[in-house]
CSV table of C-alpha atoms in Angstrom, one decimal:
chain,number,residue,atom,x,y,z
H,1,MET,CA,31.1,86.0,-1.5
H,2,PRO,CA,29.1,87.8,1.0
H,3,SER,CA,31.0,88.2,4.5
H,4,THR,CA,28.0,86.6,6.4
H,5,ALA,CA,28.2,83.4,4.0
H,6,LEU,CA,32.3,83.4,4.5
H,7,LEU,CA,31.4,83.4,8.4
H,8,TYR,CA,29.2,80.4,7.8
H,9,PHE,CA,32.1,78.5,6.3
H,10,LYS,CA,34.6,79.7,8.6
H,11,SER,CA,32.4,78.6,11.6
H,12,ALA,CA,32.0,75.1,9.7
H,13,ILE,CA,35.5,74.5,9.5
H,14,VAL,CA,36.3,75.4,13.2
H,15,LEU,CA,33.5,73.0,14.4
H,16,LEU,CA,34.9,70.1,12.0
H,17,ILE,CA,38.3,70.5,13.5
H,18,VAL,CA,36.9,70.3,16.9
H,19,GLY,CA,34.7,67.3,16.1
H,20,MET,CA,37.7,65.5,14.1
H,21,ALA,CA,40.0,66.2,17.4
H,22,ALA,CA,37.1,64.9,19.4
H,23,GLY,CA,37.1,61.8,17.2
H,24,ILE,CA,40.6,61.3,17.4
H,25,ALA,CA,40.8,61.5,21.2
H,26,MET,CA,38.1,59.0,21.5
H,27,SER,CA,39.8,56.7,19.0
H,28,ALA,CA,43.3,57.0,21.0
H,29,SER,CA,41.6,56.4,24.2
H,30,GLY,CA,39.3,53.6,23.1
H,31,ASP,CA,36.5,55.4,25.2
H,32,HIS,CA,33.7,56.0,22.9
H,33,THR,CA,31.2,57.1,25.5
H,34,ILE,CA,30.7,60.6,23.7
H,35,TYR,CA,30.2,59.1,20.1
H,36,SER,CA,26.8,60.9,20.0
H,37,ALA,CA,28.0,64.2,20.7
H,38,HIS,CA,30.8,64.0,18.4
H,39,ALA,CA,28.2,62.8,15.5
H,40,HIS,CA,26.2,66.0,16.6
H,41,LEU,CA,29.0,68.1,16.3
H,42,ASN,CA,30.2,66.9,12.9
H,43,LEU,CA,26.7,66.9,11.4
H,44,LEU,CA,25.2,70.3,12.9
H,45,GLY,CA,28.6,71.9,13.4
H,46,PHE,CA,30.0,70.9,9.9
H,47,VAL,CA,27.6,69.8,7.6
H,48,VAL,CA,24.4,72.0,8.2
H,49,THR,CA,26.7,74.9,9.0
H,50,ALA,CA,28.2,74.7,5.7
H,51,ILE,CA,24.8,74.0,3.7
H,52,TYR,CA,23.5,77.2,5.5
H,53,GLY,CA,26.7,78.8,4.2
H,54,ALA,CA,26.1,77.7,0.7
H,55,PHE,CA,22.9,78.9,0.6
H,56,PHE,CA,23.8,82.4,1.7
H,57,ALA,CA,26.9,82.5,-0.6
H,58,LEU,CA,24.3,81.7,-3.4
H,59,SER,CA,21.7,84.2,-2.3
H,60,PRO,CA,23.6,87.5,-1.5
H,61,ALA,CA,20.4,89.3,-1.0
H,62,SER,CA,19.5,86.8,1.9
H,63,ALA,CA,23.1,87.2,3.3
H,64,ALA,CA,22.8,90.8,3.6
H,65,GLY,CA,19.8,90.7,5.9
H,66,ARG,CA,19.5,90.5,9.7
H,67,LEU,CA,18.1,86.9,9.6
H,68,ALA,CA,21.2,85.5,8.1
H,69,LYS,CA,23.2,86.6,11.1
H,70,ILE,CA,20.6,85.8,13.4
H,71,VAL,CA,20.5,82.1,12.2
H,72,LEU,CA,24.5,81.9,12.3
H,73,VAL,CA,24.4,83.3,16.0
H,74,LEU,CA,21.8,80.8,17.1
H,75,HIS,CA,23.0,77.8,15.2
H,76,VAL,CA,26.7,78.1,16.0
H,77,GLY,CA,26.2,79.4,19.4
H,78,GLY,CA,23.6,76.3,20.0
H,79,THR,CA,26.1,74.0,18.4
H,80,ALA,CA,28.9,75.4,20.5
H,81,VAL,CA,27.1,74.6,23.5
H,82,MET,CA,25.4,71.4,22.5
H,83,PHE,CA,28.6,69.6,22.0
H,84,PRO,CA,30.5,70.1,25.7
H,85,SER,CA,26.9,69.9,27.4
H,86,LEU,CA,25.8,66.6,25.6
H,87,SER,CA,29.2,65.0,26.3
H,88,LEU,CA,29.0,65.8,29.9
H,89,LEU,CA,25.4,64.4,29.9
H,90,LEU,CA,26.6,61.2,28.3
H,91,LEU,CA,29.4,61.1,30.6
H,92,GLY,CA,26.8,60.6,33.3
H,93,ASN,CA,26.2,64.4,34.4
H,94,THR,CA,22.4,64.4,34.5
H,95,ALA,CA,22.3,67.8,36.0
H,96,ILE,CA,23.3,69.4,32.6
H,97,GLU,CA,20.3,68.1,30.5
H,98,PRO,CA,18.5,71.2,30.8
H,99,VAL,CA,21.6,73.0,28.9
H,100,VAL,CA,21.4,70.4,26.2
H,101,ALA,CA,17.6,71.0,25.8
H,102,ALA,CA,18.3,74.8,25.6
H,103,SER,CA,21.0,74.3,23.0
H,104,SER,CA,18.8,72.0,20.9
H,105,VAL,CA,15.9,75.0,20.8
H,106,LEU,CA,18.5,77.4,19.9
H,107,ILE,CA,19.4,75.0,16.9
H,108,PHE,CA,15.9,74.5,16.0
H,109,LEU,CA,15.3,78.2,16.1
H,110,ALA,CA,18.2,78.5,13.9
H,111,ALA,CA,16.5,76.0,11.4
H,112,ILE,CA,13.4,77.9,11.5
H,113,GLY,CA,15.1,81.1,10.7
H,114,PHE,CA,17.0,79.4,7.9
H,115,ALA,CA,13.4,77.9,6.4
H,116,VAL,CA,12.1,81.3,6.6
H,117,ALA,CA,15.2,82.7,4.6
H,118,VAL,CA,15.0,79.9,1.9
H,119,PHE,CA,11.0,80.3,1.2
H,120,ARG,CA,11.3,84.4,1.6
H,121,ARG,CA,13.8,84.1,-1.4
H,122,THR,CA,12.1,85.2,-4.6
H,123,ALA,CA,15.1,85.1,-7.1
């Protein structure tokens, strides 16, 4: 498996554990205020990252290029910033909204980069 693909899977697992811990904390406290951030983290952090990793595992030529690494940094970085900033926004800190927006843009750019990688693949 290409090392870049393995990094996607390792990142997905770390983000899954953080997302599950957040879910357990919400359940234990009875406070589900940040449920939307928790859902974003599990979907973007685990599911999407793992899907990206699966593609790059199945396409070693795509994984070897710079684009795969750029997508990884943008996606994982954006997701790692989005979870705490979205949590703070949901808890009432409206000043953090530009950070949530910026992290969303990073994740969107990663998705565009991933689309380029998929459509560029020839074999």
